[in-house]
């Protein structure tokens, strides 16, 4: 397992992180993912530690805090061996303080997360989404308070548009508040929007990417094929409306290319998709999901080997999309192209 520096920080994280939205899962979004109880979660943590995966990602909005509770139970007695990342900011209810990242929500939310996790500190606290209703300075001042108190070690963002992330970094620099060292983003072979603005920003500002849903909301597992119905056990039957959109033709074109490379390498489709992502600029860690022990072990096979340059080029050609304006125009200029290395179709959309 390779360990990478998380942005411009002193924190080193494994290239794979276990996402725990499956832990204690319930409700219309998380329930279909499969429920992992404390005993199963403990076994998954065992497997992760045996393979060098020491980071575990959760959120207070995952099944109303149940994910944090199960994760806390699973790492009990070995807290010093693991890194815990959690997120705050998603809606927990209808009340004015049940969502967002205002001061009261952050202070109360961190205390409640610490209680559920059974720990005295959070290694990486990420804000689940940008809160346009709270001044950026208030958010960052509160994070500064939490870091100074020792309850939080490092801070990051998640799902931020570029200008909001850059504004937050500028305010942090102006007042000496902690900077976001990570950005947890949707990034996969069928979802490469991250590359157009957020990746160059991360390269320039020292903000590392933690990629969520690296298999495109379960579409790049190797079980979905052109002209075939969704597998019976696919969670897409119930959760597709919650996940990132993708056109069928794009999906199947990428799956065809993954099939070819998987056959050449002797790896699974999922392992090839994950390995491609691990080599992308700014990516510090890829957040894995796993319904059970077998799926976890399969996904762990994504590390320890490399795709050839020709295989990478083939996958990127299959997954290339039109860049949005103004990026399709700016990418023709050499300085921008240097900061935006992925292969994309530079032809303006008609």
CSV table of C-alpha atoms in Angstrom, one decimal, residues 9-347:
chain,number,residue,atom,x,y,z
A,9,UNK,CA,-0.1,19.0,5.0
A,10,UNK,CA,2.0,16.7,7.1
A,11,UNK,CA,-0.7,14.0,7.0
A,12,UNK,CA,0.1,10.9,5.0
A,13,UNK,CA,-2.8,8.7,4.0
A,14,UNK,CA,-3.1,5.4,2.3
A,15,UNK,CA,-3.9,5.4,-1.4
A,16,UNK,CA,-7.1,3.5,-0.6
A,17,UNK,CA,-9.6,4.6,2.0
A,18,UNK,CA,-12.6,2.5,3.1
A,19,UNK,CA,-15.9,4.4,2.8
A,20,UNK,CA,-18.4,3.4,5.5
A,21,UNK,CA,-21.7,4.5,4.1
A,22,UNK,CA,-22.6,0.7,4.2
A,23,UNK,CA,-22.1,0.6,8.0
A,24,UNK,CA,-25.5,0.5,9.8
A,25,UNK,CA,-27.2,1.5,6.5
A,26,UNK,CA,-30.8,2.4,6.5
A,27,UNK,CA,-33.2,4.6,4.6
A,28,UNK,CA,-34.0,5.0,0.8
A,29,UNK,CA,-30.4,6.0,-0.1
A,30,UNK,CA,-28.2,4.0,2.2
A,31,UNK,CA,-30.4,1.0,2.9
A,32,UNK,CA,-30.1,-0.6,-0.6
A,33,UNK,CA,-26.3,-0.5,-0.3
A,34,UNK,CA,-26.5,-3.3,2.3
A,35,UNK,CA,-26.4,-3.2,6.0
A,36,UNK,CA,-23.0,-3.9,7.7
A,37,UNK,CA,-23.3,-4.4,11.4
A,38,UNK,CA,-20.6,-4.0,14.1
A,39,UNK,CA,-19.3,-7.5,13.8
A,40,UNK,CA,-19.1,-7.4,10.0
A,41,UNK,CA,-17.5,-3.9,10.2
A,42,UNK,CA,-14.9,-5.1,12.6
A,43,UNK,CA,-14.0,-7.9,10.2
A,44,UNK,CA,-13.7,-5.4,7.3
A,45,UNK,CA,-11.4,-3.2,9.5
A,46,UNK,CA,-9.3,-6.3,10.2
A,47,UNK,CA,-8.9,-6.9,6.5
A,48,UNK,CA,-8.1,-3.3,5.8
A,49,UNK,CA,-5.4,-3.1,8.4
A,50,UNK,CA,-3.9,-6.4,7.2
A,51,UNK,CA,-3.6,-4.7,3.8
A,52,UNK,CA,-2.3,-1.3,4.9
A,53,UNK,CA,-5.6,0.5,4.6
A,54,UNK,CA,-5.6,2.7,7.7
A,55,UNK,CA,-8.1,5.4,6.8
A,56,UNK,CA,-11.9,5.2,7.2
A,57,UNK,CA,-14.4,7.7,5.9
A,58,UNK,CA,-17.8,8.4,7.2
A,59,UNK,CA,-20.3,11.2,7.8
A,60,UNK,CA,-23.0,12.3,10.3
A,61,UNK,CA,-25.6,12.2,7.5
A,62,UNK,CA,-24.9,8.5,6.7
A,63,UNK,CA,-28.0,6.7,8.1
A,64,UNK,CA,-28.5,9.5,10.7
A,65,UNK,CA,-25.2,8.8,12.4
A,66,UNK,CA,-25.4,5.0,12.5
A,67,UNK,CA,-22.3,4.7,10.2
A,68,UNK,CA,-20.2,6.7,12.7
A,69,UNK,CA,-21.5,4.5,15.6
A,70,UNK,CA,-20.7,1.2,13.8
A,71,UNK,CA,-17.3,2.5,12.7
A,72,UNK,CA,-16.5,3.6,16.3
A,73,UNK,CA,-17.3,0.1,17.6
A,74,UNK,CA,-15.3,-1.5,14.8
A,75,UNK,CA,-12.1,0.4,15.6
A,76,UNK,CA,-12.5,0.3,19.4
A,77,UNK,CA,-9.2,-0.7,21.0
A,78,UNK,CA,-7.1,0.2,18.0
A,79,UNK,CA,-7.8,3.9,17.5
A,80,UNK,CA,-4.1,4.7,17.4
A,81,UNK,CA,-3.7,2.5,14.3
A,82,UNK,CA,-6.4,4.2,12.2
A,83,UNK,CA,-7.2,7.6,10.7
A,84,UNK,CA,-10.9,8.7,10.9
A,85,UNK,CA,-12.4,11.1,8.4
A,86,UNK,CA,-15.9,12.3,8.9
A,87,UNK,CA,-18.1,14.9,7.2
A,88,UNK,CA,-20.6,17.5,8.6
A,89,UNK,CA,-23.0,19.7,6.7
A,90,UNK,CA,-25.6,17.3,5.2
A,91,UNK,CA,-29.2,17.7,6.3
A,92,UNK,CA,-30.1,15.7,9.4
A,93,UNK,CA,-33.6,17.2,9.8
A,94,UNK,CA,-35.9,20.1,9.0
A,95,UNK,CA,-34.7,22.5,11.7
A,96,UNK,CA,-32.6,25.6,10.9
A,97,UNK,CA,-29.6,24.1,12.8
A,98,UNK,CA,-30.0,20.6,11.3
A,99,UNK,CA,-28.1,21.4,8.1
A,100,UNK,CA,-25.3,23.6,6.9
A,101,UNK,CA,-22.0,24.6,8.5
A,102,UNK,CA,-22.9,27.5,10.8
A,103,UNK,CA,-21.0,27.8,14.1
A,104,UNK,CA,-23.7,26.1,16.2
A,105,UNK,CA,-24.0,23.2,13.8
A,106,UNK,CA,-20.3,22.6,13.5
A,107,UNK,CA,-19.6,22.8,17.3
A,108,UNK,CA,-22.5,20.6,18.2
A,109,UNK,CA,-21.9,18.3,15.2
A,110,UNK,CA,-18.3,17.6,16.1
A,111,UNK,CA,-19.1,16.8,19.7
A,112,UNK,CA,-21.9,14.4,18.6
A,113,UNK,CA,-19.6,12.8,16.0
A,114,UNK,CA,-16.9,12.3,18.7
A,115,UNK,CA,-19.4,10.7,21.0
A,116,UNK,CA,-20.7,8.3,18.2
A,117,UNK,CA,-17.2,7.4,17.1
A,118,UNK,CA,-16.0,6.9,20.7
A,119,UNK,CA,-12.9,9.0,20.2
A,120,UNK,CA,-11.4,12.3,21.4
A,121,UNK,CA,-10.4,13.6,18.0
A,122,UNK,CA,-11.2,13.5,14.3
A,123,UNK,CA,-8.2,13.2,12.0
A,124,UNK,CA,-9.8,14.9,9.0
A,125,UNK,CA,-13.1,16.8,9.2
A,126,UNK,CA,-14.6,17.6,5.8
A,127,UNK,CA,-17.5,19.9,5.1
A,128,UNK,CA,-20.0,17.8,3.2
A,129,UNK,CA,-21.1,20.7,0.9
A,130,UNK,CA,-20.8,24.5,0.6
A,131,UNK,CA,-23.2,26.4,2.8
A,132,UNK,CA,-24.2,29.6,0.9
A,133,UNK,CA,-26.2,30.8,4.0
A,134,UNK,CA,-23.2,31.1,6.3
A,135,UNK,CA,-20.3,33.6,5.9
A,136,UNK,CA,-17.1,31.9,4.9
A,137,UNK,CA,-15.2,33.7,7.7
A,138,UNK,CA,-17.6,32.2,10.3
A,139,UNK,CA,-17.1,28.7,9.0
A,140,UNK,CA,-13.3,29.0,9.0
A,141,UNK,CA,-13.1,30.7,12.4
A,142,UNK,CA,-15.1,27.9,13.8
A,143,UNK,CA,-12.9,25.3,12.2
A,144,UNK,CA,-9.9,27.2,13.6
A,145,UNK,CA,-11.5,26.9,17.1
A,146,UNK,CA,-12.0,23.2,16.7
A,147,UNK,CA,-8.4,22.6,15.5
A,148,UNK,CA,-7.0,24.7,18.4
A,149,UNK,CA,-9.1,22.7,20.8
A,150,UNK,CA,-7.6,19.4,19.6
A,151,UNK,CA,-10.9,18.0,18.6
A,152,UNK,CA,-10.0,18.2,14.9
A,153,UNK,CA,-6.5,17.6,13.3
A,154,UNK,CA,-7.0,18.7,9.7
A,155,UNK,CA,-9.9,20.2,7.7
A,156,UNK,CA,-11.1,19.6,4.2
A,157,UNK,CA,-14.1,20.3,1.9
A,158,UNK,CA,-16.4,18.1,-0.2
A,159,UNK,CA,-18.4,18.8,-3.3
A,160,UNK,CA,-17.4,22.5,-3.5
A,161,UNK,CA,-17.5,24.4,-6.8
A,162,UNK,CA,-14.2,26.0,-7.7
A,163,UNK,CA,-14.9,29.6,-6.9
A,164,UNK,CA,-16.2,28.7,-3.4
A,165,UNK,CA,-13.2,26.5,-2.6
A,166,UNK,CA,-10.8,29.2,-3.8
A,167,UNK,CA,-12.7,31.9,-1.8
A,168,UNK,CA,-12.4,29.7,1.3
A,169,UNK,CA,-8.7,29.3,0.8
A,170,UNK,CA,-8.2,33.0,0.3
A,171,UNK,CA,-10.1,33.8,3.5
A,172,UNK,CA,-8.1,31.2,5.4
A,173,UNK,CA,-4.8,32.7,4.2
A,174,UNK,CA,-6.0,36.3,5.0
A,175,UNK,CA,-6.8,35.4,8.7
A,176,UNK,CA,-4.4,32.6,9.4
A,177,UNK,CA,-7.2,30.0,9.7
A,178,UNK,CA,-6.5,26.3,8.8
A,179,UNK,CA,-6.6,25.7,5.0
A,180,UNK,CA,-8.6,22.9,3.4
A,181,UNK,CA,-6.0,20.2,2.6
A,182,UNK,CA,-8.4,17.9,0.9
A,183,UNK,CA,-11.4,18.0,-1.4
A,184,UNK,CA,-13.6,14.9,-1.4
A,185,UNK,CA,-15.0,14.8,-5.0
A,186,UNK,CA,-16.9,12.6,-7.3
A,187,UNK,CA,-14.4,11.3,-9.8
A,188,UNK,CA,-14.4,8.2,-12.0
A,189,UNK,CA,-13.9,7.1,-15.6
A,190,UNK,CA,-17.5,8.0,-16.3
A,191,UNK,CA,-17.4,11.2,-14.3
A,192,UNK,CA,-14.4,13.4,-15.2
A,193,UNK,CA,-15.8,16.8,-14.6
A,194,UNK,CA,-13.4,17.2,-11.7
A,195,UNK,CA,-10.5,17.6,-14.2
A,196,UNK,CA,-11.7,20.8,-15.8
A,197,UNK,CA,-11.5,23.3,-12.9
A,198,UNK,CA,-11.1,21.6,-9.6
A,199,UNK,CA,-8.0,19.6,-10.5
A,200,UNK,CA,-6.0,22.6,-11.7
A,201,UNK,CA,-7.1,24.4,-8.6
A,202,UNK,CA,-5.9,21.5,-6.4
A,203,UNK,CA,-2.6,21.4,-8.2
A,204,UNK,CA,-2.1,25.2,-7.8
A,205,UNK,CA,-3.3,25.4,-4.2
A,206,UNK,CA,-2.1,22.1,-2.7
A,207,UNK,CA,-5.5,20.6,-2.2
A,208,UNK,CA,-5.5,16.8,-2.6
A,209,UNK,CA,-8.5,14.9,-4.0
A,210,UNK,CA,-10.2,12.1,-2.2
A,211,UNK,CA,-12.4,10.4,-4.8
A,212,UNK,CA,-15.8,9.2,-3.8
A,213,UNK,CA,-17.9,6.7,-5.9
A,214,UNK,CA,-14.8,5.8,-8.0
A,215,UNK,CA,-16.8,3.1,-9.7
A,216,UNK,CA,-19.4,5.5,-11.0
A,217,UNK,CA,-22.2,4.7,-8.4
A,218,UNK,CA,-21.7,1.0,-9.0
A,219,UNK,CA,-21.7,1.1,-12.8
A,220,UNK,CA,-18.1,0.1,-13.3
A,221,UNK,CA,-18.1,-3.2,-11.4
A,222,UNK,CA,-18.1,-5.3,-14.5
A,223,UNK,CA,-21.7,-6.6,-13.9
A,224,UNK,CA,-23.4,-4.0,-16.2
A,225,UNK,CA,-23.2,-4.8,-19.9
A,226,UNK,CA,-24.5,-3.3,-23.1
A,227,UNK,CA,-27.9,-4.9,-24.1
A,228,UNK,CA,-28.3,-6.7,-20.7
A,229,UNK,CA,-30.7,-5.9,-17.9
A,230,UNK,CA,-29.4,-4.6,-14.6
A,231,UNK,CA,-28.3,-7.4,-12.3
A,232,UNK,CA,-30.9,-8.4,-9.7
A,233,UNK,CA,-28.6,-7.4,-6.8
A,234,UNK,CA,-27.6,-4.0,-8.3
A,235,UNK,CA,-28.4,-1.1,-5.9
A,236,UNK,CA,-29.0,1.0,-9.0
A,237,UNK,CA,-32.6,-0.3,-9.1
A,238,UNK,CA,-33.4,1.8,-6.1
A,239,UNK,CA,-30.6,4.4,-5.9
A,240,UNK,CA,-29.8,5.5,-9.5
A,241,UNK,CA,-31.8,8.7,-9.0
A,242,UNK,CA,-29.5,9.8,-6.1
A,243,UNK,CA,-26.3,9.2,-7.9
A,244,UNK,CA,-24.2,11.0,-10.6
A,245,UNK,CA,-25.9,10.9,-14.0
A,246,UNK,CA,-24.2,9.3,-17.1
A,247,UNK,CA,-25.5,8.6,-20.6
A,248,UNK,CA,-25.8,5.0,-21.5
A,249,UNK,CA,-23.6,5.2,-24.6
A,250,UNK,CA,-20.8,6.8,-22.6
A,251,UNK,CA,-21.1,4.1,-19.9
A,252,UNK,CA,-21.0,1.2,-22.4
A,253,UNK,CA,-18.1,2.7,-24.4
A,254,UNK,CA,-16.1,2.9,-21.2
A,255,UNK,CA,-17.1,-0.6,-20.1
A,256,UNK,CA,-16.1,-2.0,-23.4
A,257,UNK,CA,-12.6,-0.4,-23.0
A,258,UNK,CA,-12.4,-1.7,-19.5
A,259,UNK,CA,-13.2,-5.2,-20.6
A,260,UNK,CA,-10.4,-5.1,-23.1
A,261,UNK,CA,-7.8,-3.9,-20.6
A,262,UNK,CA,-9.1,-6.3,-17.9
A,263,UNK,CA,-8.5,-9.2,-20.2
A,264,UNK,CA,-5.0,-8.0,-21.1
A,265,UNK,CA,-4.0,-7.5,-17.5
A,266,UNK,CA,-5.8,-10.4,-15.9
A,267,UNK,CA,-7.5,-8.0,-13.5
A,268,UNK,CA,-11.2,-7.3,-12.9
A,269,UNK,CA,-13.0,-4.4,-14.6
A,270,UNK,CA,-13.4,-2.7,-11.2
A,271,UNK,CA,-9.7,-3.1,-10.4
A,272,UNK,CA,-8.7,-1.5,-13.7
A,273,UNK,CA,-11.1,1.4,-13.2
A,274,UNK,CA,-9.7,2.0,-9.7
A,275,UNK,CA,-6.0,1.7,-10.8
A,276,UNK,CA,-6.6,4.3,-13.5
A,277,UNK,CA,-8.0,6.7,-10.9
A,278,UNK,CA,-5.0,6.2,-8.5
A,279,UNK,CA,-2.6,7.6,-11.2
A,280,UNK,CA,-4.5,10.8,-11.7
A,281,UNK,CA,-3.0,14.2,-10.7
A,282,UNK,CA,-3.9,15.4,-7.2
A,283,UNK,CA,-5.6,12.1,-6.2
A,284,UNK,CA,-4.3,11.2,-2.7
A,285,UNK,CA,-6.8,8.5,-1.8
A,286,UNK,CA,-9.6,6.7,-3.5
A,287,UNK,CA,-12.6,6.0,-1.2
A,288,UNK,CA,-13.8,2.4,-1.7
A,289,UNK,CA,-17.2,1.0,-0.9
A,290,UNK,CA,-17.7,-2.6,-0.1
A,291,UNK,CA,-20.9,-4.5,0.4
A,292,UNK,CA,-19.2,-7.5,1.9
A,293,UNK,CA,-15.7,-9.1,2.6
A,294,UNK,CA,-15.5,-10.6,-0.9
A,295,UNK,CA,-16.1,-7.2,-2.6
A,296,UNK,CA,-13.6,-5.5,-0.3
A,297,UNK,CA,-10.8,-8.0,-1.1
A,298,UNK,CA,-11.5,-7.6,-4.8
A,299,UNK,CA,-11.2,-3.9,-4.6
A,300,UNK,CA,-8.0,-4.1,-2.6
A,301,UNK,CA,-6.5,-5.8,-5.7
A,302,UNK,CA,-6.5,-2.4,-7.5
A,303,UNK,CA,-3.1,-1.5,-6.0
A,304,UNK,CA,0.5,-2.9,-6.4
A,305,UNK,CA,0.5,-2.8,-10.2
A,306,UNK,CA,0.3,-0.3,-13.1
A,307,UNK,CA,-1.5,0.1,-16.3
A,308,UNK,CA,0.7,0.7,-19.4
A,309,UNK,CA,0.7,4.1,-21.0
A,310,UNK,CA,-1.1,2.6,-24.0
A,311,UNK,CA,-3.9,1.2,-21.8
A,312,UNK,CA,-4.3,4.5,-20.0
A,313,UNK,CA,-4.6,6.3,-23.3
A,314,UNK,CA,-7.2,3.8,-24.5
A,315,UNK,CA,-9.3,4.3,-21.3
A,316,UNK,CA,-9.0,8.1,-21.5
A,317,UNK,CA,-10.0,8.1,-25.2
A,318,UNK,CA,-13.1,6.0,-24.4
A,319,UNK,CA,-14.1,8.3,-21.5
A,320,UNK,CA,-13.3,11.7,-23.0
A,321,UNK,CA,-16.1,14.2,-23.0
A,322,UNK,CA,-16.6,17.7,-24.3
A,323,UNK,CA,-15.2,20.2,-21.8
A,324,UNK,CA,-17.7,22.9,-20.7
A,325,UNK,CA,-17.1,26.5,-21.6
A,326,UNK,CA,-14.8,28.3,-21.1
A,327,UNK,CA,-12.5,25.2,-20.6
A,328,UNK,CA,-12.7,23.9,-24.2
A,329,UNK,CA,-11.4,27.2,-25.3
A,330,UNK,CA,-8.8,27.7,-22.6
A,331,UNK,CA,-7.4,24.2,-23.0
A,332,UNK,CA,-6.1,25.2,-26.4
A,333,UNK,CA,-3.7,27.5,-24.7
A,334,UNK,CA,-0.4,25.9,-23.7
A,335,UNK,CA,-0.3,27.3,-20.1
A,336,UNK,CA,-3.7,25.8,-19.2
A,337,UNK,CA,-3.0,22.6,-21.0
A,338,UNK,CA,0.1,22.2,-18.8
A,339,UNK,CA,-2.1,22.3,-15.7
A,340,UNK,CA,-4.8,20.1,-17.1
A,341,UNK,CA,-3.1,17.0,-18.3
A,342,UNK,CA,-6.1,14.6,-18.8
A,343,UNK,CA,-6.9,13.7,-22.4
A,344,UNK,CA,-10.1,15.4,-23.3
A,345,UNK,CA,-11.9,16.2,-26.5
A,346,UNK,CA,-11.1,19.9,-27.3
A,347,UNK,CA,-13.6,20.2,-30.1
